[in-house]
PDB file of C-alpha atoms in Angstrom:
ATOM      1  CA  UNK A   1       9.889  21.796   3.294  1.00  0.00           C
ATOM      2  CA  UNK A   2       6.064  20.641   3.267  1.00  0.00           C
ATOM      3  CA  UNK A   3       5.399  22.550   6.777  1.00  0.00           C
ATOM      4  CA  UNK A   4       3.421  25.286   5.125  1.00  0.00           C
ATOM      5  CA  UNK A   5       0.975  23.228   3.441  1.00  0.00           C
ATOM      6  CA  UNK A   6       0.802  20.511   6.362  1.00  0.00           C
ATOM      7  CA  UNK A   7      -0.776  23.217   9.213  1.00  0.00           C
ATOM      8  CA  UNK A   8      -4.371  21.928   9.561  1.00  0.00           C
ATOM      9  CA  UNK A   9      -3.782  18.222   8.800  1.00  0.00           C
ATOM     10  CA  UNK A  10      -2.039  15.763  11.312  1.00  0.00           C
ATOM     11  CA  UNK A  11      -0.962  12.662   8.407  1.00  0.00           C
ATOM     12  CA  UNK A  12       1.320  11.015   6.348  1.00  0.00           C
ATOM     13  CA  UNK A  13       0.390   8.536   4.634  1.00  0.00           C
ATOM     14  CA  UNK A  14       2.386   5.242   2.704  1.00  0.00           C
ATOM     15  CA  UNK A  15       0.704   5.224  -0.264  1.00  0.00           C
ATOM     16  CA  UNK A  16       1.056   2.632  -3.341  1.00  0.00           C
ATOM     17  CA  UNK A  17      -1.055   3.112  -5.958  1.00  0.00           C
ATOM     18  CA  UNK A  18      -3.188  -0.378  -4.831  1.00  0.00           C
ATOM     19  CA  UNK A  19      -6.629  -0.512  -3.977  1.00  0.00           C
ATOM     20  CA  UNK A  20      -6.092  -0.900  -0.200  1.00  0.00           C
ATOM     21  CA  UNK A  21      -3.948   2.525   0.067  1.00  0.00           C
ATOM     22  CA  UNK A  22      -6.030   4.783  -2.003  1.00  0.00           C
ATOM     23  CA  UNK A  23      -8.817   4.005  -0.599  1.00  0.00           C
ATOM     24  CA  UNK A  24      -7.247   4.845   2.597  1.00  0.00           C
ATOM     25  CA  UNK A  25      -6.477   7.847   0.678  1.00  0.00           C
ATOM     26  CA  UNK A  26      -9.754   8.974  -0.147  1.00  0.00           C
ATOM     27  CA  UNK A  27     -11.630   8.061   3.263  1.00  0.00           C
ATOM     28  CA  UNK A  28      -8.999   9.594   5.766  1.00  0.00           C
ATOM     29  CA  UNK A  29      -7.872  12.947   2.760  1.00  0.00           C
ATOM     30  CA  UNK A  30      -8.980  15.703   4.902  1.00  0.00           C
ATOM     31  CA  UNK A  31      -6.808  14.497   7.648  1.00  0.00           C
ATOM     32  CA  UNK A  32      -3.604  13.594   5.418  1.00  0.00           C
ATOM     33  CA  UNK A  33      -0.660  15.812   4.633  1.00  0.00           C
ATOM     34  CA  UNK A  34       1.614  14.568   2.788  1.00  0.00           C
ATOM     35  CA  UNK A  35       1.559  10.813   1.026  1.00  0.00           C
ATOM     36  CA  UNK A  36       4.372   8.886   0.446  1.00  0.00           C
ATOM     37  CA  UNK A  37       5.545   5.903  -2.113  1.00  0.00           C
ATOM     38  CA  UNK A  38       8.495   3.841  -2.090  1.00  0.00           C
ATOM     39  CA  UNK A  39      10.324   2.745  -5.095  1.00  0.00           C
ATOM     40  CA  UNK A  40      12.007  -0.077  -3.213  1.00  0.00           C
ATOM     41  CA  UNK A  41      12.740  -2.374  -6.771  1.00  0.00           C
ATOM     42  CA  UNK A  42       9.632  -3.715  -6.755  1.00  0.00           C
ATOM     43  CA  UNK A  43       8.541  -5.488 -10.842  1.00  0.00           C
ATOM     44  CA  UNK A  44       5.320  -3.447  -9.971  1.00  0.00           C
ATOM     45  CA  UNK A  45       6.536  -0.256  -8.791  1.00  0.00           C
ATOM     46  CA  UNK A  46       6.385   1.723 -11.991  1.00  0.00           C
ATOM     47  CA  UNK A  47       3.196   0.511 -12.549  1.00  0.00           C
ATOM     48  CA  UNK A  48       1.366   1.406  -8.639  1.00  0.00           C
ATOM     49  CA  UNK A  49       3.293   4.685  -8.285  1.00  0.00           C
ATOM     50  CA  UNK A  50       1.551   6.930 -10.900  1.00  0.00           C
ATOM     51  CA  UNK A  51      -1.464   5.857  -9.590  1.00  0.00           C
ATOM     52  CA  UNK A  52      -0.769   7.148  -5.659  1.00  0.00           C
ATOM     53  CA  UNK A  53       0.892  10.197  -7.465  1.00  0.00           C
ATOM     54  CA  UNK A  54      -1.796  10.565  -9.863  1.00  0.00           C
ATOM     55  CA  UNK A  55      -4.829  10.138  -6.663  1.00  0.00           C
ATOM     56  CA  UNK A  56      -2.800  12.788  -4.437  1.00  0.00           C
ATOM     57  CA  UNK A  57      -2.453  15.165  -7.133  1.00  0.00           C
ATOM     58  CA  UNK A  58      -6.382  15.063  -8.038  1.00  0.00           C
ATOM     59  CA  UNK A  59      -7.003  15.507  -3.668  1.00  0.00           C
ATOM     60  CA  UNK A  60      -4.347  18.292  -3.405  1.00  0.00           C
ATOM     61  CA  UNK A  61      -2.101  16.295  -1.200  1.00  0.00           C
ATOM     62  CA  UNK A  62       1.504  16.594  -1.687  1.00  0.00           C
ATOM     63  CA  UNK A  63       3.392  13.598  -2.818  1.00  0.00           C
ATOM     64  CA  UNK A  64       7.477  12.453  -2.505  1.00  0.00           C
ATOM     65  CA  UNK A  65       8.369   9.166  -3.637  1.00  0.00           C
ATOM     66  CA  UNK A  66      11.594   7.548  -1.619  1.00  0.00           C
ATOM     67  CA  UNK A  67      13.802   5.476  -3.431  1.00  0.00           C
ATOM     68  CA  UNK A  68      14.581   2.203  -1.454  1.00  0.00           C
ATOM     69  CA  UNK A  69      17.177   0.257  -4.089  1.00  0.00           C
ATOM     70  CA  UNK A  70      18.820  -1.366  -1.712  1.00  0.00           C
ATOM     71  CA  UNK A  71      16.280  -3.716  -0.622  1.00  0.00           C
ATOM     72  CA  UNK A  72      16.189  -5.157  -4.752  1.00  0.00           C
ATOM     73  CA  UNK A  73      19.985  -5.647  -4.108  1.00  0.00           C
ATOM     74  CA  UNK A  74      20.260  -7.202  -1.166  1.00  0.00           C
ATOM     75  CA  UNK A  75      16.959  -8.798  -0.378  1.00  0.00           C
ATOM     76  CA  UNK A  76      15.530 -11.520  -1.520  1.00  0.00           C
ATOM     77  CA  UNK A  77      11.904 -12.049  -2.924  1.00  0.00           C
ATOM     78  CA  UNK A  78      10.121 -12.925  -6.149  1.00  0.00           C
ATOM     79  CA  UNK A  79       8.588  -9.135  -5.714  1.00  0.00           C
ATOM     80  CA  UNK A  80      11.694  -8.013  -6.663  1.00  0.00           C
ATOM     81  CA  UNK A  81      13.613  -7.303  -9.727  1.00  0.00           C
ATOM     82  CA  UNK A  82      15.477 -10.332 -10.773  1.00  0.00           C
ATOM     83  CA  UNK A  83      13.575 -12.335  -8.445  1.00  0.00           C
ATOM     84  CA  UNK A  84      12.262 -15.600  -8.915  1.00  0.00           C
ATOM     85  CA  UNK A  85       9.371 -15.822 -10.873  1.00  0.00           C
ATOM     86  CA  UNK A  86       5.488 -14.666  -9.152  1.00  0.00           C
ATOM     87  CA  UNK A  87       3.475 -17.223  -8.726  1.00  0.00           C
ATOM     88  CA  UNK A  88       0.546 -17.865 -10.039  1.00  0.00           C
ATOM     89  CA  UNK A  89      -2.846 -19.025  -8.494  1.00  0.00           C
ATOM     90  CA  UNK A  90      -4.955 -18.203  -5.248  1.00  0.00           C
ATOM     91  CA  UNK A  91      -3.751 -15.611  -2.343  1.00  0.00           C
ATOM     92  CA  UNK A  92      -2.602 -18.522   0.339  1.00  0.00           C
ATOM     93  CA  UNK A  93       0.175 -18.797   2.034  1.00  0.00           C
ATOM     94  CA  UNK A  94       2.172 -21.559   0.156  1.00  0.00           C
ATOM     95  CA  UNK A  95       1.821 -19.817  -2.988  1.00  0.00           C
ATOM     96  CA  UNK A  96       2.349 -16.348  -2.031  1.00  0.00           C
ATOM     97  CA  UNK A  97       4.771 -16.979   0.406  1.00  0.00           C
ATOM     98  CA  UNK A  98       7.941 -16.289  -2.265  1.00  0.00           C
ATOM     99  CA  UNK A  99       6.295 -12.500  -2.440  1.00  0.00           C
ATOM    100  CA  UNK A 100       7.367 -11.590   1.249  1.00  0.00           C
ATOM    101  CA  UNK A 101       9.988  -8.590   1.038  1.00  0.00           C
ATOM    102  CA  UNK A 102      11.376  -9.112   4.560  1.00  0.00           C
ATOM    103  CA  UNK A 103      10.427  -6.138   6.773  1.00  0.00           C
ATOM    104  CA  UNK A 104       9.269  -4.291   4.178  1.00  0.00           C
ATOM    105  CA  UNK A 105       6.986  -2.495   6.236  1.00  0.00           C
ATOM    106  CA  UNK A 106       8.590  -1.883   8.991  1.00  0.00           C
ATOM    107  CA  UNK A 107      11.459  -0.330   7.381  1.00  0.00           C
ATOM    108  CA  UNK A 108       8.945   1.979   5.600  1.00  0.00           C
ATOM    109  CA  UNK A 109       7.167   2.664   8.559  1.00  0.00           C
ATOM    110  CA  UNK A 110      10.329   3.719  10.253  1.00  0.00           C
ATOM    111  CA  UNK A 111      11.214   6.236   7.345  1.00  0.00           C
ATOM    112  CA  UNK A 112       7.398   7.495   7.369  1.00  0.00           C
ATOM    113  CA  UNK A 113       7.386   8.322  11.153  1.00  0.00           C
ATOM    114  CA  UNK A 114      10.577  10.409  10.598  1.00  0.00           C
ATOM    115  CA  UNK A 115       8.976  12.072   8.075  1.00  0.00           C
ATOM    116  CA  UNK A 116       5.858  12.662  10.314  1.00  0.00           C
ATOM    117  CA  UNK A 117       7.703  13.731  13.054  1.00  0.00           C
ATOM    118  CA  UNK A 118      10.435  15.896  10.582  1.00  0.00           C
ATOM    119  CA  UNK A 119       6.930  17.792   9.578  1.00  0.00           C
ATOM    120  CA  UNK A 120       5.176  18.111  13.093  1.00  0.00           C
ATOM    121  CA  UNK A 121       2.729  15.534  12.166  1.00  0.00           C
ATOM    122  CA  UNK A 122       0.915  13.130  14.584  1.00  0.00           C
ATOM    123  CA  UNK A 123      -0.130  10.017  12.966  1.00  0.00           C
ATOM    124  CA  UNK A 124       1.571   7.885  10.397  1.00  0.00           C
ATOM    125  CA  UNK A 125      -1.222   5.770   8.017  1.00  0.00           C
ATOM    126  CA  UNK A 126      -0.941   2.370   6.156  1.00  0.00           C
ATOM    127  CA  UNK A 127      -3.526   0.337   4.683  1.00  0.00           C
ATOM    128  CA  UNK A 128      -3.088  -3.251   5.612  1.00  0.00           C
ATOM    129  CA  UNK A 129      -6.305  -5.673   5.374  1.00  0.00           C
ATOM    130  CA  UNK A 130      -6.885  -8.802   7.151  1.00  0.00           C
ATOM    131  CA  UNK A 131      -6.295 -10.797   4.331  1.00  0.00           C
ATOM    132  CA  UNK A 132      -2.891 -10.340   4.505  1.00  0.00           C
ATOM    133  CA  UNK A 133      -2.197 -11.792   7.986  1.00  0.00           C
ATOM    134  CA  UNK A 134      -1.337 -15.514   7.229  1.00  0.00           C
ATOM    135  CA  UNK A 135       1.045 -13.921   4.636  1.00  0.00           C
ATOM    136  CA  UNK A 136       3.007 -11.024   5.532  1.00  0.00           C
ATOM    137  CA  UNK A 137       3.962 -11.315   9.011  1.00  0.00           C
ATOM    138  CA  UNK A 138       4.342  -6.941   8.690  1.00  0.00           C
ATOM    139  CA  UNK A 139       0.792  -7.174   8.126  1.00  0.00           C
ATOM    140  CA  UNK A 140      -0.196  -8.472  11.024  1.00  0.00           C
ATOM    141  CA  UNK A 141      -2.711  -6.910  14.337  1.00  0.00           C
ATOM    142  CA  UNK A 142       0.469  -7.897  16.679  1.00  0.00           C
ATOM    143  CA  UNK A 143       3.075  -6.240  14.232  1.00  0.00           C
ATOM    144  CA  UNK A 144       0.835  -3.145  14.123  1.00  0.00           C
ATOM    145  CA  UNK A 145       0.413  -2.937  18.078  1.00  0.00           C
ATOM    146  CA  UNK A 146       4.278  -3.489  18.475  1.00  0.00           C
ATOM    147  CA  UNK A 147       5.346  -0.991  15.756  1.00  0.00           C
ATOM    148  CA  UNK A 148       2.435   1.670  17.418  1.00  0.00           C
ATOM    149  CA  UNK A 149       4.503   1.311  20.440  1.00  0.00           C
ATOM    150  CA  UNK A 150       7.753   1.735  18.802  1.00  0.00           C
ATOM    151  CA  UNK A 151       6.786   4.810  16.758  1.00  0.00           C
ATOM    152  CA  UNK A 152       5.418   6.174  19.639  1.00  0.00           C
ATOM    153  CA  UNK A 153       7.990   5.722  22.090  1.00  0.00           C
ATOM    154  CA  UNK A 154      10.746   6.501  19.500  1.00  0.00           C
ATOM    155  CA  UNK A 155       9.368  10.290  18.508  1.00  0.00           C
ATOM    156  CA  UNK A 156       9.278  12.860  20.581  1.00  0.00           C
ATOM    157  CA  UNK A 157       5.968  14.148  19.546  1.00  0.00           C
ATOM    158  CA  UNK A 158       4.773  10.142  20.029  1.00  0.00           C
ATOM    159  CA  UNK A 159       3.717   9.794  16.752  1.00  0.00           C
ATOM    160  CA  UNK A 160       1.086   7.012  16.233  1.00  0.00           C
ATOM    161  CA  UNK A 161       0.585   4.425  13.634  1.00  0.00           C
ATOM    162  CA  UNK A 162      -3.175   4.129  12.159  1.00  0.00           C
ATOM    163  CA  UNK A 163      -4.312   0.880  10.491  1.00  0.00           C
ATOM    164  CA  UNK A 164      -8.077   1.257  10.347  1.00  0.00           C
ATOM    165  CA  UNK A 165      -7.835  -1.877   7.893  1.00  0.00           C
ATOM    166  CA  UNK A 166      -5.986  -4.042   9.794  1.00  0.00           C
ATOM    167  CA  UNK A 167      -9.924  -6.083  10.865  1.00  0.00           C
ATOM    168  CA  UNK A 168     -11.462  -6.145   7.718  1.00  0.00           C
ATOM    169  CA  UNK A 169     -11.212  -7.935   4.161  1.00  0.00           C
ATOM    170  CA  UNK A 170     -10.684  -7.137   0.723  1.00  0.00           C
ATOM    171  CA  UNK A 171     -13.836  -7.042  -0.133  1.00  0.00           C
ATOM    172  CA  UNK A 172     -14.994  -4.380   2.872  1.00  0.00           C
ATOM    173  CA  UNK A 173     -12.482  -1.969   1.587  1.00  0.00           C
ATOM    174  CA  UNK A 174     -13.662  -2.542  -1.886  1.00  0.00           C
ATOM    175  CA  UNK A 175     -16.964  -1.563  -0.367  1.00  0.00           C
ATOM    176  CA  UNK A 176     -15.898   1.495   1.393  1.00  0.00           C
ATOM    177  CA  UNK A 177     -14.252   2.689  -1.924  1.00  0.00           C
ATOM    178  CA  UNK A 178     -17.614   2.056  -3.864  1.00  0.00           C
ATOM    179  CA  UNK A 179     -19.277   4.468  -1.292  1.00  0.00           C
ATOM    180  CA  UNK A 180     -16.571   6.930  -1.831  1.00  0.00           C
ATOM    181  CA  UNK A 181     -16.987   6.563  -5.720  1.00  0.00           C
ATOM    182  CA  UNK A 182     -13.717   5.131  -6.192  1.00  0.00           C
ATOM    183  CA  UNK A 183     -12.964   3.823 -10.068  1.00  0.00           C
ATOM    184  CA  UNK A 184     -10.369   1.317  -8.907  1.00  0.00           C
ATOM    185  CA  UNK A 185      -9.362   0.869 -12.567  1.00  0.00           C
ATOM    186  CA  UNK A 186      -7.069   3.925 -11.713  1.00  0.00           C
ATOM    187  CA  UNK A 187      -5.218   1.728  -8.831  1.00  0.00           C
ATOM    188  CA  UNK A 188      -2.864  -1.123  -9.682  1.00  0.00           C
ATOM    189  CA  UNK A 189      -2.499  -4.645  -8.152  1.00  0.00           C
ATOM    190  CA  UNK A 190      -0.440  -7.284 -10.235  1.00  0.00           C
ATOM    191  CA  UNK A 191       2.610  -8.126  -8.851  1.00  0.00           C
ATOM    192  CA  UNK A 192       4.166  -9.197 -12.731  1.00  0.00           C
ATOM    193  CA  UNK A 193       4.033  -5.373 -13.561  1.00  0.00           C
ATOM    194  CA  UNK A 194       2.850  -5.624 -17.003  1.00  0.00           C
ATOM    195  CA  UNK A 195       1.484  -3.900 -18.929  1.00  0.00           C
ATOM    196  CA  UNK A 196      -1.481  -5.181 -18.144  1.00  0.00           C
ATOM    197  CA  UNK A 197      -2.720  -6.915 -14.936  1.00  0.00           C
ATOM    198  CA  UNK A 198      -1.835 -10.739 -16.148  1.00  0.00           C
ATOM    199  CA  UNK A 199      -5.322 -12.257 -14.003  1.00  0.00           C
ATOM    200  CA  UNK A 200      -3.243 -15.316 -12.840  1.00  0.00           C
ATOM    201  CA  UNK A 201      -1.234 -14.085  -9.946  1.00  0.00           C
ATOM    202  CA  UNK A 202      -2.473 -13.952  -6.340  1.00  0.00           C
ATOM    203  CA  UNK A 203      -3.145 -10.703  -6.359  1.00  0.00           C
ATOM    204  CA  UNK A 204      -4.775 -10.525  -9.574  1.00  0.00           C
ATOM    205  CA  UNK A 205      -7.113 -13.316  -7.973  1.00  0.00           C
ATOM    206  CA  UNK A 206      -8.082 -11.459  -4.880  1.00  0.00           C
ATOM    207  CA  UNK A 207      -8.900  -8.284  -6.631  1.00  0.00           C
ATOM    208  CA  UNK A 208     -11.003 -10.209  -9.054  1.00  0.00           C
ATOM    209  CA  UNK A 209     -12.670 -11.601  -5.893  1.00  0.00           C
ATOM    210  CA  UNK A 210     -12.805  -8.546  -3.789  1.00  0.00           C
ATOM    211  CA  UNK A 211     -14.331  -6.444  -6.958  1.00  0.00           C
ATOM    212  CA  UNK A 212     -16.950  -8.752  -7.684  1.00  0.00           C
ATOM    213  CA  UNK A 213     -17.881  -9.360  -3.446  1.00  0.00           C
ATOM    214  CA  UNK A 214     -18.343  -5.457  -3.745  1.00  0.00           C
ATOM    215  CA  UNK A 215     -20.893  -5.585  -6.443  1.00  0.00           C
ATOM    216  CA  UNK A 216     -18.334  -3.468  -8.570  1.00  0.00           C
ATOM    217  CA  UNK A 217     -17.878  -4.047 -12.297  1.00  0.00           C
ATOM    218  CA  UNK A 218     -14.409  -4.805 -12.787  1.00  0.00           C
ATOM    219  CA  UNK A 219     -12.965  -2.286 -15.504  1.00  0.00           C
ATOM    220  CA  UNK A 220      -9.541  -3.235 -14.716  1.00  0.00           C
ATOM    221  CA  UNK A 221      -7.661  -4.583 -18.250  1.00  0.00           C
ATOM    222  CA  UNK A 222      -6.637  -8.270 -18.384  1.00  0.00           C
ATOM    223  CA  UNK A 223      -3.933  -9.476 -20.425  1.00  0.00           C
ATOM    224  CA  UNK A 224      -6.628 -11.671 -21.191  1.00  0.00           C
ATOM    225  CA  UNK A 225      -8.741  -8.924 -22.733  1.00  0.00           C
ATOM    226  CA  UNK A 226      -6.293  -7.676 -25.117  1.00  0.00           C
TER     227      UNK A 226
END
């Protein structure tokens, strides 16, 4: 379906419409082919998605967005639709815990390195940070190694999984996206999925933090600023 336009670039990437994947986005475009968002019943997802549809329409790189409702049914995490409530407060473990949606990535990963190998594509792309390690165990250096292997074993083309993030904070992507003139007020974080970002959540926190450790003026809009 996509082969046509995919020739001269070896990449798919799982974008969401955050700061960490479009960034990602922007540094790795020439080599990316087709990006891909899941709507997997996330309270955020119709707020992230425009954004990664938005950022691959503006680079010329064709989008799909898979819907994943069965993980909001039969999952269980305060990311998801009638979930418990997300807390509020820093981005530790103990408070962000209840925001794990178990295997998340890996079951996107899976679908994304069909859809690499579907296309004739060589690498599959996410944009985990170190940050997220004492979190999201699908965030991790050793999940990343382990589900390289997998993908690669599992494909006959041995498709690849690229995590250039997987070392570095926040704040360092932040910094990569201010060299690539990134206005990260077009990205979305909060995990409430307001209609604004609320400030309070985890998330809310560490983009506050990773903005301002980037020397970037933080245009996003508050719930407090309305």
């Amino acid at each position: 379906m996509y082969r046509s336009q995919m020739s001269e670039k070896d990449s798919v990437i799982i974008v969401s419409g955050g700061m960490d994947s479009i960034t990602l986005l922007y540094e790795m475009q020439d080599r990316i082919a087709l990006g891909v968002s899941f709507d997997y019943g996330s309270k955020h997802n119709s707020r992230e998605i425009p954004f990664a549809e938005m950022h691959c329409r503006r680079l010329g790189i064709p989008h799909i967005t898979i819907p994943l409702s069965f993980m909001a049914d039969y999952f269980k995490s305060s990311l998801l639709k009638g979930g418990e409530e997300i807390p509020e407060g820093s981005y530790d473990e103990e408070n962000m815990k209840s925001t794990v949606v178990p295997f998340r990535n890996g079951i996107m990963l899976s679908i994304a390195a069909g859809l690499a190998e579907s296309n004739g594509l060589k690498n599959v792309m996410m944009a985990n940070h170190g940050g997220d390690h004492t979190i999201y165990p699908d965030c991790r250096p050793e999940f990343v190694s382990a589900m390289d292997e997998a993908i690669r074993q599992g494909t006959f083309v041995g498709v690849r999984l690229l995590a250039p993030y997987t070392h570095i904070t926040k704040t360092d992507i932040a910094l990569r996206g201010k060299a690539l003139g990134i206005d990260y007020s077009e990205t979305w974080s909060c995990y409430k999925g307001g209609e604004h970002h609320c400030g309070r959540c985890g998330t809310c926190t560490e983009r506050r933090e990773a903005l301002a450790g980037a020397g970037i003026v933080d245009k996003t809009v508050y719930v407090e600023d309305v």
